One Martini backbone bead per residue (centre of mass of N, CA, C, O) as a GRO file, in nm:
protein
  184
    1MET     BB    1   0.102   0.033   0.011
    2GLN     BB    2   0.082   0.347   0.054
    3GLN     BB    3   0.241   0.613   0.180
    4PRO     BB    4   0.191   0.821   0.432
    5THR     BB    5   0.188   1.152   0.539
    6VAL     BB    6  -0.050   1.088   0.749
    7ILE     BB    7  -0.158   0.993   1.081
    8LEU     BB    8  -0.480   0.886   1.207
    9ASP     BB    9  -0.639   0.856   1.523
   10ALA     BB   10  -0.965   0.654   1.543
   11LYS     BB   11  -0.963   0.480   1.778
   12GLY     BB   12  -1.275   0.410   1.943
   13LEU     BB   13  -1.454   0.542   1.731
   14ALA     BB   14  -1.769   0.654   1.638
   15CYS     BB   15  -2.013   0.741   1.466
   16PRO     BB   16  -1.879   1.031   1.309
   17MET     BB   17  -1.574   1.077   1.405
   18PRO     BB   18  -1.385   0.975   1.179
   19ILE     BB   19  -1.487   1.188   0.975
   20VAL     BB   20  -1.440   1.444   1.132
   21LYS     BB   21  -1.131   1.403   1.164
   22THR     BB   22  -1.066   1.369   0.863
   23LYS     BB   23  -1.167   1.640   0.762
   24LYS     BB   24  -0.979   1.813   0.934
   25GLN     BB   25  -0.710   1.691   0.828
   26MET     BB   26  -0.751   1.747   0.520
   27ASN     BB   27  -0.734   2.064   0.547
   28GLU     BB   28  -0.400   2.030   0.602
   29LEU     BB   29  -0.363   1.923   0.320
   30LEU     BB   30  -0.237   1.839   0.016
   31PRO     BB   31  -0.261   1.770  -0.287
   32GLY     BB   32  -0.181   1.410  -0.285
   33ASP     BB   33  -0.198   1.344  -0.016
   34VAL     BB   34  -0.172   1.088   0.245
   35LEU     BB   35  -0.415   0.934   0.451
   36GLU     BB   36  -0.413   0.762   0.761
   37VAL     BB   37  -0.680   0.573   0.902
   38GLN     BB   38  -0.724   0.465   1.232
   39ALA     BB   39  -0.964   0.202   1.299
   40THR     BB   40  -1.245   0.010   1.473
   41ASP     BB   41  -1.482   0.074   1.300
   42LYS     BB   42  -1.651  -0.120   1.078
   43GLY     BB   43  -1.803   0.127   0.919
   44SER     BB   44  -1.557   0.305   0.815
   45ALA     BB   45  -1.511   0.205   0.529
   46ALA     BB   46  -1.778   0.301   0.399
   47ASP     BB   47  -1.772   0.590   0.503
   48LEU     BB   48  -1.493   0.683   0.381
   49ALA     BB   49  -1.549   0.612   0.089
   50ALA     BB   50  -1.795   0.797   0.053
   51TRP     BB   51  -1.671   1.061   0.148
   52SER     BB   52  -1.437   1.079  -0.049
   53LYS     BB   53  -1.608   1.096  -0.304
   54SER     BB   54  -1.787   1.346  -0.216
   55ALA     BB   55  -1.504   1.527  -0.160
   56GLY     BB   56  -1.276   1.450  -0.392
   57HIS     BB   57  -1.142   1.189  -0.312
   58GLU     BB   58  -0.916   0.900  -0.271
   59PHE     BB   59  -0.985   0.572  -0.214
   60LEU     BB   60  -0.732   0.320  -0.162
   61GLY     BB   61  -0.802   0.160   0.110
   62THR     BB   62  -0.784  -0.146   0.318
   63LYS     BB   63  -0.613  -0.255   0.614
   64VAL     BB   64  -0.588  -0.543   0.823
   65GLU     BB   65  -0.495  -0.535   1.184
   66GLY     BB   66  -0.678  -0.702   1.348
   67GLN     BB   67  -0.877  -0.439   1.484
   68VAL     BB   68  -0.733  -0.262   1.266
   69LEU     BB   69  -0.803  -0.001   1.040
   70HIS     BB   70  -0.637   0.093   0.729
   71HIS     BB   71  -0.693   0.397   0.579
   72LEU     BB   72  -0.664   0.530   0.242
   73ILE     BB   73  -0.627   0.886   0.148
   74ARG     BB   74  -0.643   1.101  -0.127
   75LYS     BB   75  -0.605   1.417  -0.196
   76GLY     BB   76  -0.770   1.639  -0.363
   77GLY     BB   77  -0.868   1.895  -0.511
   78VAL     BB   78  -1.078   2.114  -0.584
   79GLN     BB   79  -1.397   2.167  -0.456
   80GLU     BB   80  -1.714   2.138  -0.508
   81GLU     BB   81  -2.020   2.220  -0.451
   82GLU     BB   82  -2.259   2.082  -0.274
   83PRO     BB   83  -2.550   1.953  -0.277
   84MET     BB   84  -2.838   2.003  -0.127
   85ILE     BB   85  -2.990   1.855   0.160
   86SER     BB   86  -3.254   1.784   0.311
   87GLU     BB   87  -3.383   1.856   0.643
   88ILE     BB   88  -3.476   1.693   0.957
   89SER     BB   89  -3.576   1.680   1.254
   90LEU     BB   90  -3.630   1.444   1.481
   91ASN     BB   91  -3.888   1.562   1.605
   92ALA     BB   92  -4.044   1.605   1.338
   93PHE     BB   93  -4.020   1.310   1.247
   94GLN     BB   94  -4.163   1.172   1.483
   95GLN     BB   95  -4.432   1.310   1.424
   96LYS     BB   96  -4.473   1.192   1.140
   97VAL     BB   97  -4.474   0.896   1.227
   98LYS     BB   98  -4.729   0.918   1.409
   99GLU     BB   99  -4.920   1.033   1.163
  100ASP     BB  100  -4.751   0.852   0.924
  101GLN     BB  101  -4.723   0.514   0.811
  102SER     BB  102  -4.622   0.585   0.486
  103LEU     BB  103  -4.337   0.622   0.516
  104PHE     BB  104  -4.015   0.644   0.366
  105ILE     BB  105  -3.759   0.449   0.522
  106LEU     BB  106  -3.396   0.481   0.527
  107ASP     BB  107  -3.158   0.256   0.652
  108VAL     BB  108  -2.781   0.299   0.659
  109ARG     BB  109  -2.687   0.103   0.845
  110GLU     BB  110  -2.559  -0.146   0.978
  111LEU     BB  111  -2.677  -0.453   1.050
  112ASP     BB  112  -2.625  -0.455   1.360
  113GLU     BB  113  -2.772  -0.187   1.411
  114TYR     BB  114  -3.048  -0.260   1.292
  115GLU     BB  115  -3.097  -0.520   1.473
  116ALA     BB  116  -3.092  -0.355   1.750
  117GLY     BB  117  -3.272  -0.114   1.610
  118HIS     BB  118  -3.574  -0.002   1.442
  119ILE     BB  119  -3.793   0.137   1.248
  120PRO     BB  120  -4.089   0.064   1.166
  121GLY     BB  121  -4.062  -0.017   0.815
  122ALA     BB  122  -3.779   0.002   0.752
  123VAL     BB  123  -3.539   0.024   0.515
  124HIS     BB  124  -3.245  -0.178   0.439
  125ILE     BB  125  -2.940   0.005   0.338
  126PRO     BB  126  -2.631   0.020   0.332
  127LEU     BB  127  -2.418   0.254   0.237
  128GLY     BB  128  -2.232   0.055   0.056
  129GLU     BB  129  -2.520  -0.023  -0.125
  130VAL     BB  130  -2.681   0.218  -0.244
  131GLU     BB  131  -2.571   0.253  -0.535
  132HIS     BB  132  -2.654  -0.056  -0.626
  133ARG     BB  133  -2.973  -0.029  -0.489
  134ALA     BB  134  -3.146   0.217  -0.597
  135GLU     BB  135  -3.370   0.063  -0.776
  136GLU     BB  136  -3.539  -0.024  -0.511
  137LEU     BB  137  -3.636   0.263  -0.524
  138THR     BB  138  -3.841   0.536  -0.503
  139ARG     BB  139  -3.920   0.846  -0.693
  140GLU     BB  140  -4.231   0.935  -0.597
  141SER     BB  141  -4.120   0.972  -0.300
  142ASP     BB  142  -4.029   1.033  -0.006
  143ILE     BB  143  -3.698   1.006   0.151
  144TYR     BB  144  -3.603   0.891   0.465
  145LEU     BB  145  -3.291   0.934   0.614
  146ILE     BB  146  -3.107   0.703   0.835
  147CYS     BB  147  -2.893   0.684   1.121
  148HIS     BB  148  -2.713   0.753   1.391
  149SER     BB  149  -2.643   1.093   1.321
  150GLY     BB  150  -2.648   1.190   0.980
  151ARG     BB  151  -2.397   1.130   0.793
  152ARG     BB  152  -2.456   0.873   0.626
  153SER     BB  153  -2.729   0.977   0.517
  154GLU     BB  154  -2.603   1.210   0.359
  155LEU     BB  155  -2.429   1.035   0.172
  156ALA     BB  156  -2.664   0.873   0.054
  157ALA     BB  157  -2.816   1.116  -0.064
  158GLN     BB  158  -2.591   1.199  -0.259
  159LYS     BB  159  -2.595   0.938  -0.424
  160LEU     BB  160  -2.895   0.960  -0.511
  161LYS     BB  161  -2.877   1.234  -0.648
  162GLU     BB  162  -2.675   1.133  -0.870
  163LYS     BB  163  -2.925   0.925  -0.965
  164GLY     BB  164  -3.196   1.137  -0.957
  165PHE     BB  165  -3.287   1.196  -0.686
  166GLN     BB  166  -3.509   1.440  -0.505
  167GLN     BB  167  -3.678   1.314  -0.244
  168LEU     BB  168  -3.468   1.409   0.008
  169ILE     BB  169  -3.439   1.328   0.371
  170ASN     BB  170  -3.254   1.419   0.644
  171VAL     BB  171  -3.199   1.283   0.963
  172VAL     BB  172  -3.148   1.513   1.247
  173PRO     BB  173  -3.062   1.324   1.418
  174GLY     BB  174  -3.058   0.996   1.482
  175MET     BB  175  -3.083   0.696   1.653
  176ASN     BB  176  -2.929   0.811   1.909
  177SER     BB  177  -3.225   0.992   1.968
  178TRP     BB  178  -3.439   0.786   1.962
  179THR     BB  179  -3.789   0.743   2.118
  180GLY     BB  180  -3.935   0.552   1.963
  181ALA     BB  181  -4.026   0.294   1.806
  182ILE     BB  182  -3.900  -0.049   1.789
  183GLU     BB  183  -3.729  -0.298   1.609
  184LYS     BB  184  -3.565  -0.646   1.608
   0.00000   0.00000   0.00000
Protein backbone atom coordinates (compact mmCIF):
# COMPACT_ATOMS: atom_id res chain seq x y z
CA MET A 1 0.00 0.00 0.00
CA GLN A 2 0.99 3.62 -0.49
CA GLN A 3 2.99 5.37 2.22
CA PRO A 4 0.91 7.93 4.14
CA THR A 5 1.90 11.58 4.50
CA VAL A 6 0.04 11.74 7.84
CA ILE A 7 -1.43 9.10 10.19
CA LEU A 8 -4.67 9.89 12.03
CA ASP A 9 -5.65 7.89 15.12
CA ALA A 10 -9.43 7.34 15.17
CA LYS A 11 -9.31 4.06 17.11
CA GLY A 12 -12.14 3.58 19.59
CA LEU A 13 -14.33 6.23 17.94
CA ALA A 14 -17.82 5.49 16.59
CA CYS A 15 -19.70 7.15 13.74
CA PRO A 16 -19.54 10.01 12.91
CA MET A 17 -16.26 10.84 14.69
CA PRO A 18 -13.83 9.07 12.32
CA ILE A 19 -15.24 11.15 9.44
CA VAL A 20 -15.27 14.35 11.51
CA LYS A 21 -11.59 13.88 12.44
CA THR A 22 -10.68 12.84 8.88
CA LYS A 23 -12.37 15.91 7.40
CA LYS A 24 -10.54 18.20 9.82
CA GLN A 25 -7.17 16.55 9.07
CA MET A 26 -7.77 16.65 5.29
CA ASN A 27 -8.16 20.43 5.48
CA GLU A 28 -4.51 20.63 6.59
CA LEU A 29 -3.12 18.46 3.75
CA LEU A 30 -2.07 19.41 0.23
CA PRO A 31 -3.65 17.87 -2.90
CA GLY A 32 -1.99 14.50 -3.55
CA ASP A 33 -1.05 13.91 0.10
CA VAL A 34 -2.11 10.54 1.54
CA LEU A 35 -3.84 10.26 4.91
CA GLU A 36 -3.90 6.97 6.83
CA VAL A 37 -6.91 6.75 9.16
CA GLN A 38 -6.54 4.07 11.82
CA ALA A 39 -9.97 3.03 13.10
CA THR A 40 -11.65 0.19 14.96
CA ASP A 41 -15.25 0.98 13.91
CA LYS A 42 -16.31 -1.73 11.41
CA GLY A 43 -18.52 0.72 9.54
CA SER A 44 -15.66 3.15 8.98
CA ALA A 45 -14.58 1.47 5.71
CA ALA A 46 -17.89 2.15 3.95
CA ASP A 47 -18.25 5.54 5.65
CA LEU A 48 -14.79 6.80 4.66
CA ALA A 49 -15.02 5.40 1.12
CA ALA A 50 -18.34 7.19 0.56
CA TRP A 51 -17.16 10.40 2.21
CA SER A 52 -13.93 10.40 0.18
CA LYS A 53 -15.83 10.11 -3.09
CA SER A 54 -18.38 12.78 -2.15
CA ALA A 55 -15.61 15.16 -1.00
CA GLY A 56 -13.51 14.74 -4.15
CA HIS A 57 -10.77 12.59 -2.60
CA GLU A 58 -9.55 9.13 -3.65
CA PHE A 59 -10.15 6.21 -1.28
CA LEU A 60 -7.14 3.97 -1.85
CA GLY A 61 -8.30 1.02 0.25
CA THR A 62 -8.19 -0.60 3.66
CA LYS A 63 -5.71 -2.98 5.25
CA VAL A 64 -6.78 -4.91 8.36
CA GLU A 65 -4.30 -5.68 11.14
CA GLY A 66 -6.02 -7.40 14.06
CA GLN A 67 -8.83 -5.12 15.23
CA VAL A 68 -7.41 -2.03 13.52
CA LEU A 69 -8.50 -0.89 10.05
CA HIS A 70 -5.92 1.18 8.17
CA HIS A 71 -7.74 3.32 5.57
CA LEU A 72 -5.75 5.27 2.98
CA ILE A 73 -7.20 8.40 1.35
CA ARG A 74 -5.45 10.64 -1.20
CA LYS A 75 -6.47 14.28 -1.00
CA GLY A 76 -8.06 15.56 -4.19
CA GLY A 77 -7.86 19.00 -5.77
CA VAL A 78 -10.26 21.89 -5.32
CA GLN A 79 -13.72 20.65 -4.42
CA GLU A 80 -16.95 21.81 -6.05
CA GLU A 81 -19.84 22.95 -3.88
CA GLU A 82 -21.96 19.97 -2.81
CA PRO A 83 -25.65 19.98 -3.72
CA MET A 84 -27.80 20.69 -0.68
CA ILE A 85 -29.80 17.83 0.82
CA SER A 86 -33.00 18.70 2.70
CA GLU A 87 -32.92 17.99 6.42
CA ILE A 88 -35.56 17.41 9.06
CA SER A 89 -35.01 17.52 12.79
CA LEU A 90 -35.47 14.26 14.65
CA ASN A 91 -38.32 15.80 16.71
CA ALA A 92 -40.23 16.87 13.58
CA PHE A 93 -39.56 13.47 11.99
CA GLN A 94 -40.80 11.58 15.06
CA GLN A 95 -44.03 13.61 14.89
CA LYS A 96 -44.44 12.72 11.19
CA VAL A 97 -43.90 9.02 12.00
CA LYS A 98 -46.65 9.19 14.67
CA GLU A 99 -49.06 10.89 12.23
CA ASP A 100 -48.33 9.02 8.98
CA GLN A 101 -47.47 5.31 8.87
CA SER A 102 -46.88 5.40 5.09
CA LEU A 103 -43.54 7.26 5.20
CA PHE A 104 -40.71 5.69 3.22
CA ILE A 105 -37.80 5.41 5.67
CA LEU A 106 -34.36 4.24 4.51
CA ASP A 107 -32.01 3.11 7.30
CA VAL A 108 -28.41 3.15 6.02
CA ARG A 109 -26.66 1.83 9.15
CA GLU A 110 -24.69 -1.41 9.18
CA LEU A 111 -26.64 -4.67 9.65
CA ASP A 112 -25.70 -5.15 13.32
CA GLU A 113 -26.88 -1.60 14.13
CA TYR A 114 -30.15 -2.14 12.24
CA GLU A 115 -30.81 -5.47 13.95
CA ALA A 116 -30.17 -3.92 17.38
CA GLY A 117 -33.22 -1.69 16.81
CA HIS A 118 -34.82 0.16 13.91
CA ILE A 119 -37.95 2.18 13.16
CA PRO A 120 -40.85 -0.16 12.31
CA GLY A 121 -41.25 -0.47 8.55
CA ALA A 122 -37.86 1.06 7.71
CA VAL A 123 -36.12 -0.36 4.64
CA HIS A 124 -32.51 -1.36 5.31
CA ILE A 125 -29.75 -0.71 2.77
CA PRO A 126 -26.30 -0.11 4.34
CA LEU A 127 -24.43 2.96 3.09
CA GLY A 128 -21.90 0.83 1.20
CA GLU A 129 -24.70 -0.77 -0.87
CA VAL A 130 -26.87 2.30 -1.59
CA GLU A 131 -25.27 3.13 -4.92
CA HIS A 132 -25.72 -0.41 -6.29
CA ARG A 133 -29.22 -0.95 -4.87
CA ALA A 134 -30.71 2.47 -5.71
CA GLU A 135 -33.12 0.99 -8.24
CA GLU A 136 -34.88 -0.85 -5.39
CA LEU A 137 -36.12 2.56 -4.19
CA THR A 138 -39.04 4.61 -5.44
CA ARG A 139 -38.50 8.00 -7.05
CA GLU A 140 -42.16 9.00 -6.69
CA SER A 141 -42.27 9.76 -2.97
CA ASP A 142 -40.17 11.36 -0.26
CA ILE A 143 -37.36 9.18 1.10
CA TYR A 144 -36.42 9.87 4.73
CA LEU A 145 -32.84 8.71 5.30
CA ILE A 146 -31.60 7.85 8.78
CA CYS A 147 -28.43 6.45 10.33
CA HIS A 148 -26.86 6.70 13.79
CA SER A 149 -26.10 10.43 13.77
CA GLY A 150 -27.05 11.88 10.38
CA ARG A 151 -23.68 11.78 8.61
CA ARG A 152 -23.95 8.43 6.79
CA SER A 153 -27.53 9.22 5.79
CA GLU A 154 -26.30 12.52 4.31
CA LEU A 155 -23.68 10.63 2.28
CA ALA A 156 -26.34 8.15 1.13
CA ALA A 157 -28.61 11.02 0.09
CA GLN A 158 -25.77 12.55 -1.94
CA LYS A 159 -25.25 9.22 -3.74
CA LEU A 160 -28.97 8.97 -4.51
CA LYS A 161 -29.08 12.58 -5.70
CA GLU A 162 -26.26 11.75 -8.14
CA LYS A 163 -28.50 8.94 -9.47
CA GLY A 164 -31.36 11.36 -10.10
CA PHE A 165 -33.40 11.04 -6.90
CA GLN A 166 -34.90 14.38 -5.87
CA GLN A 167 -37.20 13.85 -2.88
CA LEU A 168 -34.55 13.11 -0.24
CA ILE A 169 -34.74 14.21 3.40
CA ASN A 170 -31.94 13.55 5.87
CA VAL A 171 -33.01 12.98 9.51
CA VAL A 172 -30.66 14.79 11.94
CA PRO A 173 -29.63 13.59 14.42
CA GLY A 174 -30.36 9.92 13.82
CA MET A 175 -31.13 6.78 15.78
CA ASN A 176 -28.73 7.74 18.58
CA SER A 177 -31.46 10.14 19.81
CA TRP A 178 -34.59 8.22 18.66
CA THR A 179 -37.18 7.80 21.41
CA GLY A 180 -40.01 6.31 19.34
CA ALA A 181 -40.97 2.67 18.80
CA ILE A 182 -38.35 0.26 17.50
CA GLU A 183 -38.32 -3.26 16.08
CA LYS A 184 -35.55 -5.79 16.57
